[in-house]
């Protein structure tokens, strides 16, 4: 048995936090500064976390290694299980030619990459986040953007930056459900407050996407589309989370946003100047694409959407319709209850970690939801896609094997990062950092979103960050005389901004666009946006804790 300690070095939270942060510092320096491959950087950081846990926190070697194994398995199931099956569906549509049809169909709405970034990465990505989450939107949207002639680096950056505002309500609002469970605060109240924070972020994200694609020129020429996309999503997210249903928030917001963007594109089609398919050259502010990052050639040649039959177009969209239908059906109460009944929860063998009060740490229990998992639903969707598109079993199996082969670097990275997260969490390193930040008193209103951001950056999951820091946020709020609901909500709202720099999501994006081993390049492109948005969220939460913006919170 191991009893956690939070200030193992001279009883000082500050000194202990500095040492506890070493694994994260090593990871981000290796990734962003020294350009070490993500799988190697993750393994080195994991080794540092194990050394700190054993040598500084006096965690028994066996317990530290068991914590790492639980994290590694969690990294594969459910996270990689989702990504593998999502990419498998994509591979099959490529093999049958239906993905080219889908690409041409999206191009028929607009051949302007700036608009495509808003429509696919932001709107369609939000729908995927609402239904699946855990990396699926990044995996699918990056390859969709690649098929629309986006350069690989740009496709990855756009998909990662877009995967922010919807995350708090992702996977049918699992992050908020989890936050409610660990804090004891009402789910609908938490959802309402988050629904008064992330919509502010949503207004700006489309503008950033347009800027990434085409710099200032893009903003001058497509600001209206960005404004309509951001505002429609934000308003729908606010209204749904506050007055309709927290679990349905992102589904409604994504559909409203898509409809609004398509409507404004059709209204301005007569004034659209030209397709935009180049990198930063014209605008001076987009993501630079080196000579090896040129736009992907158009595999369809001169063929246009008008040349595709209605049947082919329907079949091209069918895999995604199947995905949406399956995830929607899964939420029907009787079906959900039946599926959840197959879930097994058990203590990780040999792992015995207690809090200082003597209670068992909840993360030592592993949930094996083999049927309810989003990855399994995607596997079923893949089998149905195989039948609908008449994919031969031999082709389906070879596509699955190709997917596993291409993801091998990401598999190692994600499993290592989650092993790192579990070692840090169970040894007490993460809580040390959190308690040190929480000791800042009233200033904690500014740091509260930072804590959520840190949790997601480490674990890659807003749900995990809420599990880790939710109760700590409430305790810190009560000590500081702040609103517990506000700070608990800030944990999940700030957390969404750590998603784009999480090593596991970087690995997913890099693998999806054929840039495995170059995660550091993507990291350097998205880090500034993550920090800028985080600063904005910290200011927003602080002002909401004061009379200046306190009126934004529900009475």
Coordinates of C-alpha atoms in Angstrom, one line a residue:
X1 CA 0.0 0.0 0.0
X2 CA 1.1 3.6 -0.7
X3 CA -0.2 6.6 1.1
X4 CA 0.0 9.8 -1.0
X5 CA 2.0 12.8 0.3
X6 CA 1.7 16.2 -1.2
X7 CA 4.7 18.1 0.2
X8 CA 7.5 15.5 0.4
X9 CA 10.4 18.0 0.1
X10 CA 11.0 19.8 3.4
X11 CA 7.2 20.0 3.8
X12 CA 7.1 22.8 1.2
X13 CA 4.5 22.9 -1.5
X14 CA 6.5 25.3 -3.6
X15 CA 9.7 23.3 -3.7
X16 CA 7.7 20.0 -4.0
X17 CA 5.8 21.5 -6.9
X18 CA 8.9 22.5 -8.7
X19 CA 10.2 19.0 -8.6
X20 CA 6.8 17.5 -9.4
X21 CA 6.6 19.6 -12.5
X22 CA 9.9 18.1 -13.9
X23 CA 8.3 15.4 -16.0
X24 CA 6.0 17.9 -17.7
X25 CA 8.9 20.3 -18.2
X26 CA 11.1 17.6 -19.7
X27 CA 8.2 16.5 -22.0
X28 CA 7.5 20.0 -23.4
X29 CA 11.1 21.0 -23.8
X30 CA 11.9 17.8 -25.7
X31 CA 8.8 18.2 -27.9
X32 CA 8.9 22.0 -28.5
X33 CA 12.5 22.9 -28.0
X34 CA 14.7 19.9 -29.0
X35 CA 12.3 18.5 -31.6
X36 CA 12.6 15.0 -30.2
X37 CA 10.1 12.5 -31.6
X38 CA 6.9 12.4 -29.5
X39 CA 7.1 8.7 -28.7
X40 CA 10.7 9.0 -27.4
X41 CA 10.0 12.3 -25.6
X42 CA 7.0 10.6 -23.9
X43 CA 9.0 7.6 -22.8
X44 CA 11.8 9.8 -21.4
X45 CA 9.2 12.0 -19.5
X46 CA 7.6 8.8 -18.1
X47 CA 11.0 7.7 -16.9
X48 CA 11.5 11.0 -15.1
X49 CA 8.0 10.8 -13.5
X50 CA 8.8 7.3 -12.2
X51 CA 12.1 8.5 -10.7
X52 CA 10.4 11.5 -9.0
X53 CA 7.6 9.2 -7.7
X54 CA 10.0 6.6 -6.3
X55 CA 12.9 8.8 -5.1
X56 CA 11.1 12.0 -4.0
X57 CA 7.5 10.8 -3.1
X58 CA 8.7 7.4 -1.7
X59 CA 6.2 5.5 -3.8
X60 CA 7.1 1.8 -3.8
X61 CA 8.6 0.7 -7.1
X62 CA 5.9 -1.9 -7.7
X63 CA 3.1 0.6 -7.0
X64 CA 4.7 3.1 -9.4
X65 CA 5.0 0.6 -12.2
X66 CA 1.5 -0.7 -11.7
X67 CA 0.2 2.9 -11.9
X68 CA 2.1 3.3 -15.2
X69 CA 0.6 0.0 -16.6
X70 CA -3.0 1.1 -15.7
X71 CA -2.4 4.4 -17.5
X72 CA -0.9 2.7 -20.5
X73 CA -3.9 0.4 -20.8
X74 CA -6.3 3.3 -20.4
X75 CA -4.4 5.0 -23.2
X76 CA -5.2 2.1 -25.5
X77 CA -8.7 1.6 -24.2
X78 CA -10.8 3.6 -24.7
X79 CA -8.7 6.4 -26.3
X80 CA -6.7 4.7 -29.0
X81 CA -9.6 2.3 -29.5
X82 CA -11.6 5.3 -30.7
X83 CA -8.9 6.7 -32.9
X84 CA -8.1 3.3 -34.6
X85 CA -11.7 2.6 -35.5
X86 CA -12.4 6.2 -36.7
X87 CA -9.4 6.1 -39.0
X88 CA -10.3 2.6 -40.2
X89 CA -13.6 3.9 -41.4
X90 CA -11.8 6.7 -43.2
X91 CA -9.4 4.2 -44.8
X92 CA -12.2 2.2 -46.2
X93 CA -13.9 5.2 -47.7
X94 CA -10.6 6.1 -49.4
X95 CA -10.2 2.6 -50.8
X96 CA -13.6 2.7 -52.3
X97 CA -13.3 6.3 -53.7
X98 CA -16.2 7.6 -51.6
X99 CA -14.0 10.0 -49.7
X100 CA -13.2 11.8 -52.9
X101 CA -16.9 12.1 -53.5
X102 CA -17.3 13.6 -50.0
X103 CA -14.5 16.0 -50.6
X104 CA -16.1 17.2 -53.9
X105 CA -19.4 17.6 -52.1
X106 CA -17.9 19.8 -49.4
X107 CA -16.1 21.7 -52.2
X108 CA -19.4 22.3 -53.9
X109 CA -20.5 24.3 -50.8
X110 CA -17.4 26.4 -51.1
X111 CA -14.0 25.9 -52.7
X112 CA -12.5 28.4 -50.3
X113 CA -10.3 26.7 -47.8
X114 CA -11.0 29.4 -45.2
X115 CA -14.7 28.6 -45.3
X116 CA -13.9 24.8 -45.4
X117 CA -11.9 25.2 -42.2
X118 CA -14.9 26.7 -40.4
X119 CA -17.4 24.3 -41.8
X120 CA -15.4 21.1 -41.3
X121 CA -12.9 21.6 -38.5
X122 CA -15.1 23.8 -36.4
X123 CA -18.7 22.8 -37.1
X124 CA -18.4 19.1 -38.2
X125 CA -15.6 18.6 -35.7
X126 CA -17.9 19.9 -33.0
X127 CA -20.5 17.3 -34.0
X128 CA -17.9 14.5 -33.8
X129 CA -16.8 15.9 -30.4
X130 CA -20.4 15.9 -29.2
X131 CA -20.8 12.3 -30.1
X132 CA -17.5 10.6 -29.6
X133 CA -14.7 12.9 -28.3
X134 CA -11.4 11.5 -27.1
X135 CA -9.4 12.4 -30.3
X136 CA -12.0 11.2 -32.9
X137 CA -12.7 14.8 -34.2
X138 CA -9.0 15.5 -34.6
X139 CA -8.4 12.2 -36.4
X140 CA -11.3 12.5 -38.8
X141 CA -11.2 16.3 -39.5
X142 CA -7.5 16.3 -40.3
X143 CA -7.8 13.7 -43.0
X144 CA -10.9 15.4 -44.4
X145 CA -9.0 18.7 -44.6
X146 CA -6.1 16.9 -46.3
X147 CA -8.6 15.5 -48.9
X148 CA -9.6 19.1 -49.6
X149 CA -6.0 20.0 -50.6
X150 CA -4.9 21.4 -47.2
X151 CA -1.2 21.0 -46.6
X152 CA -0.5 18.4 -43.9
X153 CA 0.8 20.8 -41.3
X154 CA -2.0 23.2 -41.8
X155 CA -4.6 20.5 -41.6
X156 CA -3.3 19.3 -38.3
X157 CA -3.1 22.8 -36.8
X158 CA -6.5 23.8 -38.0
X159 CA -8.1 20.6 -36.6
X160 CA -6.4 21.0 -33.2
X161 CA -7.2 24.7 -32.7
X162 CA -10.9 24.0 -33.8
X163 CA -11.2 21.3 -31.2
X164 CA -11.6 23.7 -28.2
X165 CA -15.0 25.3 -27.7
X166 CA -17.0 22.0 -28.0
X167 CA -14.8 20.0 -25.7
X168 CA -16.5 20.9 -22.4
X169 CA -19.7 19.3 -23.7
X170 CA -18.0 16.6 -25.6
X171 CA -19.0 12.9 -25.6
X172 CA -22.6 13.8 -24.6
X173 CA -21.3 16.2 -21.8
X174 CA -19.2 13.5 -20.0
X175 CA -16.7 16.1 -18.7
X176 CA -19.5 18.0 -16.9
X177 CA -21.2 14.8 -15.7
X178 CA -17.9 13.8 -14.2
X179 CA -17.3 17.2 -12.7
X180 CA -20.7 17.0 -11.0
X181 CA -19.9 13.6 -9.6
X182 CA -16.5 14.6 -8.1
X183 CA -17.7 17.9 -6.7
X184 CA -21.3 17.1 -5.6
X185 CA -22.5 20.2 -7.5
X186 CA -25.6 20.0 -9.7
X187 CA -24.9 19.0 -13.3
X188 CA -27.4 21.5 -14.8
X189 CA -25.9 24.4 -12.8
X190 CA -22.3 23.5 -13.8
X191 CA -23.5 23.2 -17.4
X192 CA -25.2 26.5 -17.3
X193 CA -22.0 28.3 -16.0
X194 CA -19.7 26.5 -18.5
X195 CA -22.3 27.6 -21.1
X196 CA -21.6 31.2 -20.2
X197 CA -17.8 30.8 -20.6
X198 CA -17.0 28.6 -23.6
X199 CA -19.4 30.5 -25.9
X200 CA -17.2 33.5 -25.5
X201 CA -14.3 31.4 -26.8
X202 CA -16.4 30.0 -29.6
X203 CA -17.0 33.5 -31.1
X204 CA -13.2 33.9 -31.7
X205 CA -12.2 30.4 -32.8
X206 CA -13.5 30.7 -36.5
X207 CA -11.5 34.0 -36.9
X208 CA -8.4 32.2 -35.7
X209 CA -9.0 29.3 -38.1
X210 CA -9.4 31.8 -41.0
X211 CA -6.2 33.6 -40.0
X212 CA -4.3 30.3 -39.8
X213 CA -5.4 29.4 -43.3
X214 CA -4.8 32.8 -45.0
X215 CA -3.6 35.4 -42.6
X216 CA -4.9 38.9 -42.6
X217 CA -6.2 38.6 -46.2
X218 CA -8.4 35.8 -45.0
X219 CA -9.8 37.9 -42.2
X220 CA -10.6 40.8 -44.6
X221 CA -12.3 38.6 -47.1
X222 CA -14.2 36.0 -45.0
X223 CA -14.8 37.8 -41.7
X224 CA -18.6 37.5 -42.2
X225 CA -18.5 33.7 -42.4
X226 CA -16.3 33.6 -39.3
X227 CA -18.6 35.9 -37.4
X228 CA -21.7 34.0 -38.4
X229 CA -20.1 30.6 -37.6
X230 CA -18.8 31.7 -34.2
X231 CA -21.9 33.7 -33.1
X232 CA -24.4 31.0 -34.2
X233 CA -22.4 28.3 -32.4
X234 CA -22.0 30.5 -29.3
X235 CA -25.7 31.5 -29.0
X236 CA -26.8 27.9 -29.6
X237 CA -24.3 26.6 -27.0
X238 CA -25.5 29.1 -24.4
X239 CA -29.2 28.6 -25.0
X240 CA -29.0 24.8 -25.1
X241 CA -26.8 24.4 -22.0
X242 CA -28.9 26.8 -20.0
X243 CA -32.4 26.2 -21.1
X244 CA -32.7 22.9 -23.0
X245 CA -30.3 20.0 -22.2
X246 CA -26.6 19.9 -21.2
X247 CA -25.9 16.6 -23.0
X248 CA -27.4 17.9 -26.3
X249 CA -25.5 21.2 -26.2
X250 CA -22.8 20.5 -28.8
X251 CA -25.1 18.6 -31.1
X252 CA -27.5 21.5 -31.3
X253 CA -24.7 24.1 -31.6
X254 CA -22.8 22.2 -34.3
X255 CA -26.0 21.7 -36.5
X256 CA -27.0 25.4 -36.0
X257 CA -23.5 26.6 -36.9
X258 CA -23.4 24.4 -40.0
X259 CA -26.7 25.6 -41.2
X260 CA -25.8 29.3 -40.6
X261 CA -22.5 29.0 -42.4
X262 CA -24.0 27.2 -45.4
X263 CA -26.7 29.9 -45.6
X264 CA -24.3 32.8 -45.5
X265 CA -22.0 31.1 -48.1
X266 CA -25.0 30.7 -50.5
X267 CA -26.0 34.3 -49.9
X268 CA -22.6 35.6 -50.8
X269 CA -21.7 33.1 -53.5
X270 CA -22.1 35.7 -56.2
X271 CA -19.4 37.8 -54.7
X272 CA -16.9 35.0 -53.8
X273 CA -13.7 35.9 -55.6
X274 CA -11.8 32.7 -56.0
X275 CA -10.8 29.4 -54.3
X276 CA -8.1 29.8 -51.7
X277 CA -5.8 26.8 -51.6
X278 CA -2.4 28.3 -50.8
X279 CA -0.5 28.6 -47.5
X280 CA 0.7 31.7 -45.8
X281 CA 2.2 33.3 -48.9
X282 CA -0.7 35.6 -49.6
X283 CA -1.8 36.6 -46.2
X284 CA 1.4 36.7 -44.2
X285 CA -0.1 35.3 -41.1
X286 CA -1.2 31.7 -41.8
X287 CA 0.7 28.5 -41.0
X288 CA 3.8 28.4 -43.0
X289 CA 4.2 25.3 -45.2
X290 CA 7.8 24.5 -46.2
X291 CA 8.7 23.2 -49.6
X292 CA 7.9 19.7 -48.4
X293 CA 4.5 20.8 -47.2
X294 CA 2.9 21.8 -50.5
X295 CA -0.8 21.4 -51.0
X296 CA -1.9 17.8 -51.6
X297 CA -2.6 17.3 -55.3
X298 CA -6.3 17.0 -56.3
X299 CA -6.6 13.2 -56.9
X300 CA -9.9 13.8 -58.7
X301 CA -8.4 15.7 -61.6
X302 CA -11.1 17.8 -63.3
X303 CA -14.0 15.9 -61.8
X304 CA -16.5 18.0 -59.9
X305 CA -19.4 17.3 -57.5
X306 CA -21.8 17.7 -60.5
X307 CA -20.2 14.5 -62.0
X308 CA -21.1 12.4 -59.0
X309 CA -24.4 10.5 -59.0
X310 CA -26.8 11.1 -56.2
X311 CA -26.3 7.5 -55.1
X312 CA -22.5 8.0 -54.8
X313 CA -23.0 11.2 -52.8
X314 CA -25.4 9.5 -50.4
X315 CA -23.0 6.7 -49.9
X316 CA -20.1 9.1 -49.3
X317 CA -22.1 10.7 -46.4
X318 CA -23.5 7.4 -45.2
X319 CA -20.6 6.4 -42.9
X320 CA -20.9 9.6 -40.9
X321 CA -24.7 9.3 -40.9
X322 CA -24.3 5.8 -39.4
X323 CA -21.9 7.2 -36.8
X324 CA -24.4 9.9 -35.8
X325 CA -27.3 7.5 -35.7
X326 CA -25.5 4.9 -33.6
X327 CA -24.3 7.4 -31.0
X328 CA -27.8 9.0 -30.9
X329 CA -29.5 5.6 -30.5
X330 CA -27.0 4.8 -27.7
X331 CA -28.4 7.7 -25.7
X332 CA -32.0 6.3 -25.7
X333 CA -32.5 5.5 -21.9
X334 CA -33.6 1.8 -22.3
X335 CA -30.8 1.1 -24.8
X336 CA -28.3 3.1 -22.7
X337 CA -29.2 1.1 -19.6
X338 CA -28.8 -2.2 -21.5
X339 CA -25.4 -1.3 -22.9
X340 CA -24.2 0.1 -19.6
X341 CA -25.1 -3.2 -17.9
X342 CA -22.2 -4.8 -19.8
X343 CA -19.7 -2.4 -18.2
X344 CA -17.3 -4.0 -15.7
X345 CA -15.4 -2.0 -13.1
X346 CA -12.6 -3.5 -11.1
X347 CA -9.6 -2.5 -8.9
X348 CA -6.4 -2.6 -10.9
X349 CA -4.6 -5.8 -9.7
X350 CA -2.0 -5.1 -7.0
X351 CA -2.5 -1.4 -7.1
X352 CA -3.3 0.0 -3.6
X353 CA -3.0 3.8 -3.3
X354 CA -4.6 5.8 -0.4
X355 CA -5.2 9.4 0.3
X356 CA -3.7 10.9 3.5
X357 CA -7.2 10.3 5.1
X358 CA -7.0 6.6 4.3
X359 CA -9.6 6.4 1.5
X360 CA -8.8 4.5 -1.7
X361 CA -7.9 6.8 -4.7
X362 CA -10.7 6.4 -7.2
X363 CA -8.4 6.2 -10.2
X364 CA -7.1 2.8 -9.0
X365 CA -10.3 1.4 -10.4
X366 CA -10.5 0.6 -14.1
X367 CA -13.7 0.8 -16.1
X368 CA -14.0 -1.7 -19.0
X369 CA -17.0 -0.5 -20.9
X370 CA -16.3 -2.7 -23.9
X371 CA -19.7 -2.2 -25.5
X372 CA -20.5 1.3 -24.3
X373 CA -17.1 2.7 -25.5
X374 CA -17.2 5.2 -28.3
X375 CA -14.5 3.0 -30.0
X376 CA -16.8 0.0 -30.0
X377 CA -19.6 2.1 -31.5
X378 CA -17.2 3.2 -34.2
X379 CA -16.2 -0.4 -34.8
X380 CA -19.9 -1.3 -35.3
X381 CA -20.2 1.7 -37.6
X382 CA -17.2 0.5 -39.5
X383 CA -18.8 -3.0 -40.0
X384 CA -22.0 -1.3 -41.2
X385 CA -20.0 0.9 -43.5
X386 CA -18.2 -2.1 -44.9
X387 CA -21.6 -3.6 -45.8
X388 CA -23.1 -0.4 -47.1
X389 CA -20.1 0.4 -49.3
X390 CA -19.7 -3.2 -50.3
X391 CA -16.1 -3.4 -49.1
X392 CA -14.7 -6.8 -49.5
X393 CA -13.6 -8.5 -46.2
X394 CA -10.1 -8.8 -47.5
X395 CA -9.9 -5.0 -48.2
X396 CA -11.5 -4.1 -44.8
X397 CA -8.9 -6.3 -43.0
X398 CA -6.0 -4.9 -44.9
X399 CA -7.3 -1.3 -44.2
X400 CA -7.4 -2.1 -40.5
X401 CA -3.9 -3.5 -40.6
X402 CA -2.7 -0.4 -42.5
X403 CA -4.3 1.8 -39.9
X404 CA -2.5 0.0 -37.0
X405 CA 0.8 0.2 -38.9
X406 CA 0.5 3.9 -39.5
X407 CA -0.6 4.6 -35.9
X408 CA 2.2 2.6 -34.3
X409 CA 4.1 5.8 -33.3
X410 CA 0.9 7.4 -31.9
X411 CA 0.1 4.2 -30.0
X412 CA 3.4 4.3 -28.2
X413 CA 3.1 8.0 -27.5
X414 CA -0.5 7.9 -26.2
X415 CA 0.2 4.9 -24.0
X416 CA 3.3 6.5 -22.6
X417 CA 1.6 9.8 -21.9
X418 CA -1.3 8.2 -20.1
X419 CA 1.2 6.1 -18.1
X420 CA 3.0 9.4 -17.2
X421 CA -0.3 11.0 -16.2
X422 CA -1.3 8.0 -13.9
X423 CA 2.2 7.9 -12.2
X424 CA 2.0 11.7 -11.6
X425 CA -1.6 11.5 -10.4
X426 CA -1.3 8.4 -8.1
X427 CA 2.0 9.4 -6.6
X428 CA 0.6 12.8 -5.7
X429 CA 2.7 14.9 -8.0
X430 CA -0.2 16.5 -9.9
X431 CA -2.1 17.2 -6.6
X432 CA 1.0 18.9 -5.2
X433 CA 1.0 21.3 -8.2
X434 CA -2.7 21.9 -7.8
X435 CA -2.5 22.6 -4.1
X436 CA 0.3 25.0 -4.5
X437 CA -1.7 26.9 -7.1
X438 CA -4.8 26.8 -4.9
X439 CA -2.9 28.5 -2.0
X440 CA -2.9 31.8 -3.8
X441 CA -6.2 33.0 -2.2
X442 CA -8.4 35.4 -4.2
X443 CA -5.9 35.3 -7.1
X444 CA -6.9 31.7 -7.6
X445 CA -9.8 32.9 -9.8
X446 CA -7.1 33.8 -12.4
X447 CA -5.2 30.5 -11.9
X448 CA -8.3 28.2 -11.8
X449 CA -8.5 27.8 -15.6
X450 CA -4.8 27.3 -15.7
X451 CA -5.1 24.3 -13.5
X452 CA -7.7 22.8 -15.8
X453 CA -5.5 23.6 -18.8
X454 CA -2.6 21.8 -17.1
X455 CA -4.7 18.8 -16.3
X456 CA -5.9 18.4 -20.0
X457 CA -2.4 19.1 -21.3
X458 CA -1.1 16.1 -19.3
X459 CA -4.0 13.7 -19.7
X460 CA -5.5 14.8 -23.0
X461 CA -8.9 14.6 -21.5
X462 CA -11.2 17.3 -20.0
X463 CA -13.0 14.4 -18.2
X464 CA -9.7 13.3 -16.6
X465 CA -8.8 16.9 -15.7
X466 CA -12.2 17.3 -14.0
X467 CA -11.7 14.0 -12.1
X468 CA -8.3 15.2 -11.0
X469 CA -8.9 18.8 -10.0
X470 CA -12.7 19.2 -9.6
X471 CA -12.8 18.7 -5.9
X472 CA -9.6 20.7 -5.4
X473 CA -11.2 23.7 -7.2
X474 CA -14.2 23.6 -4.9
X475 CA -12.0 23.3 -1.8
X476 CA -9.8 26.2 -3.0
X477 CA -12.9 28.3 -3.7
X478 CA -14.3 27.8 -0.2
X479 CA -10.9 28.7 1.4
X480 CA -10.7 31.8 -0.8
X481 CA -14.3 33.0 -0.4
X482 CA -15.0 32.5 -4.1
X483 CA -17.9 30.8 -5.8
X484 CA -17.3 27.0 -5.9
X485 CA -19.5 26.6 -9.0
X486 CA -17.6 29.3 -10.9
X487 CA -14.2 27.7 -10.2
X488 CA -15.3 24.1 -10.8
X489 CA -16.7 25.3 -14.2
X490 CA -13.5 27.2 -14.9
X491 CA -11.6 23.9 -14.6
X492 CA -13.4 22.4 -17.5
X493 CA -13.6 25.7 -19.5
X494 CA -9.8 26.3 -19.1
X495 CA -9.2 22.6 -19.7
X496 CA -10.5 22.7 -23.3
X497 CA -7.5 25.0 -24.2
X498 CA -5.0 22.3 -23.1
X499 CA -6.5 19.9 -25.6
X500 CA -4.5 21.2 -28.6
X501 CA -1.1 20.8 -26.9
X502 CA -1.7 17.5 -25.3
X503 CA 0.9 15.0 -26.6
X504 CA -1.6 12.3 -27.2
X505 CA -3.7 14.7 -29.5
X506 CA -0.5 15.9 -31.2
X507 CA 0.4 12.3 -31.9
X508 CA -3.1 11.6 -33.3
X509 CA -3.0 14.6 -35.6
X510 CA 0.5 13.9 -36.8
X511 CA -0.3 10.3 -37.6
X512 CA -3.5 11.2 -39.4
X513 CA -1.7 13.5 -41.8
X514 CA 1.5 11.4 -42.3
X515 CA 3.7 13.6 -40.0
X516 CA 4.5 11.0 -37.4
X517 CA 7.7 12.0 -35.6
X518 CA 7.2 15.7 -36.3
X519 CA 4.8 16.4 -33.5
X520 CA 7.1 19.1 -32.2
X521 CA 6.4 21.2 -35.4
X522 CA 2.7 21.0 -34.7
X523 CA 3.2 21.8 -31.0
X524 CA 5.1 25.0 -31.8
X525 CA 2.3 26.2 -34.1
X526 CA -0.6 25.5 -31.7
X527 CA 1.1 26.5 -28.4
X528 CA 0.7 30.3 -28.9
X529 CA -3.0 30.0 -29.7
X530 CA -3.4 27.8 -26.6
X531 CA -1.7 30.4 -24.4
X532 CA -3.6 33.3 -25.9
X533 CA -7.0 31.7 -25.4
X534 CA -6.0 30.6 -21.9
X535 CA -5.1 34.2 -21.0
X536 CA -8.5 35.3 -22.3
X537 CA -10.3 32.6 -20.3
X538 CA -8.4 33.5 -17.1
X539 CA -9.4 37.1 -17.5
X540 CA -13.0 36.2 -18.1
X541 CA -13.2 33.9 -15.1
X542 CA -11.5 36.5 -12.9
X543 CA -14.0 39.2 -14.0
X544 CA -16.9 36.8 -13.5
X545 CA -15.7 36.5 -9.9
X546 CA -16.1 40.2 -9.5
X547 CA -19.1 42.6 -9.9
X548 CA -17.6 43.6 -13.4
X549 CA -18.9 40.4 -15.1
X550 CA -20.6 38.7 -12.1
X551 CA -23.9 39.4 -13.8
X552 CA -23.1 36.8 -16.4
X553 CA -23.5 34.0 -13.9
X554 CA -27.0 32.5 -13.2
X555 CA -28.7 33.9 -10.2

